[in-house]
Coordinates of C-alpha atoms in Angstrom, one line a residue:
M1 CA -57.3 -13.2 3.4
P2 CA -55.9 -16.3 1.8
K3 CA -52.2 -17.3 2.4
S4 CA -49.8 -17.0 -0.4
K5 CA -48.2 -20.1 -1.8
V6 CA -44.5 -20.6 -1.0
R7 CA -42.5 -21.5 -4.0
K8 CA -39.5 -23.7 -3.7
K9 CA -36.4 -22.4 -5.5
D10 CA -33.8 -24.8 -6.9
V11 CA -30.3 -24.3 -5.5
Y12 CA -28.1 -22.7 -8.1
T13 CA -25.1 -24.8 -9.3
A14 CA -22.6 -23.4 -11.8
P15 CA -22.3 -25.3 -15.0
P16 CA -19.3 -27.7 -14.9
D17 CA -17.6 -26.1 -17.9
R18 CA -17.2 -22.8 -16.1
R19 CA -15.5 -24.2 -13.0
T20 CA -11.9 -24.5 -14.0
P21 CA -9.6 -24.5 -11.0
V22 CA -6.8 -22.0 -11.1
K23 CA -3.5 -22.6 -9.2
V24 CA -2.3 -19.6 -7.3
R25 CA 1.4 -19.4 -6.7
G26 CA 2.1 -18.8 -3.0
A27 CA 4.3 -15.8 -2.5
G28 CA 7.0 -16.2 0.1
P29 CA 8.1 -13.6 2.6
S30 CA 9.8 -10.4 1.5
H31 CA 13.5 -10.2 1.4
P32 CA 15.1 -8.6 4.5
V33 CA 16.7 -6.0 2.3
Y34 CA 13.3 -4.9 1.1
V35 CA 12.2 -4.3 4.7
V36 CA 15.3 -2.3 5.5
V37 CA 14.8 -0.1 2.5
M38 CA 11.2 0.4 3.3
L39 CA 11.8 1.4 6.9
G40 CA 14.9 3.4 5.7
M41 CA 12.8 5.5 3.3
M42 CA 10.2 6.4 6.0
L43 CA 12.9 7.3 8.5
L44 CA 14.9 9.2 6.0
G45 CA 11.9 11.3 5.1
L46 CA 11.2 12.0 8.7
A47 CA 14.8 12.9 9.3
W48 CA 14.7 15.2 6.3
L49 CA 11.8 17.1 7.7
V50 CA 13.3 17.3 11.2
V51 CA 16.6 18.6 9.9
N52 CA 14.8 21.1 7.7
Y53 CA 13.0 22.5 10.8
L54 CA 16.0 22.6 13.0
A55 CA 18.9 23.6 10.7
G56 CA 17.3 24.2 7.3
T57 CA 18.7 27.7 7.1
Q58 CA 22.3 26.6 7.7
I59 CA 22.5 23.8 5.1
P60 CA 23.1 25.2 1.6
V61 CA 21.2 22.4 -0.2
M62 CA 18.1 22.9 1.9
Q63 CA 18.3 26.7 1.5
D64 CA 18.3 26.3 -2.3
L65 CA 15.2 24.0 -2.2
G66 CA 13.2 26.3 0.1
P67 CA 9.6 25.0 0.5
W68 CA 10.4 22.0 -1.7
N69 CA 12.0 20.4 1.3
F70 CA 8.5 19.4 2.5
A71 CA 7.9 17.7 -0.9
V72 CA 11.2 15.8 -0.6
G73 CA 10.5 14.7 3.0
F74 CA 6.9 13.7 2.3
A75 CA 7.8 11.9 -1.0
L76 CA 10.4 9.8 0.9
M77 CA 7.9 8.9 3.6
I78 CA 5.1 8.2 1.1
T79 CA 7.4 6.0 -0.9
G80 CA 8.1 3.9 2.2
L81 CA 4.4 3.7 3.0
L82 CA 3.6 2.5 -0.6
M83 CA 6.3 -0.1 -0.2
T84 CA 4.4 -1.6 2.8
M85 CA 1.6 -2.7 0.4
R86 CA 4.0 -5.2 -1.2
W87 CA 5.5 -6.4 2.0
R88 CA 4.8 -10.0 2.9

């Protein structure tokens, strides 16, 4: 069986008019207050759930919320976790 011919391919180079450099502004580190708020939200959500389990029936506000206490606690923790995506 005869061998197939190997074709040489030219190396692709982008046209010069499409290669416009873009300057990206370097973002500095996050403000320390941002980090405190982020960690505070996560800890506050955790504390909310722990207090709900331990003394939820004795606190009037938590009695009124009922099962919505889980939503409040998890919303606080998720907000803190979402803030971690913008933390530098």
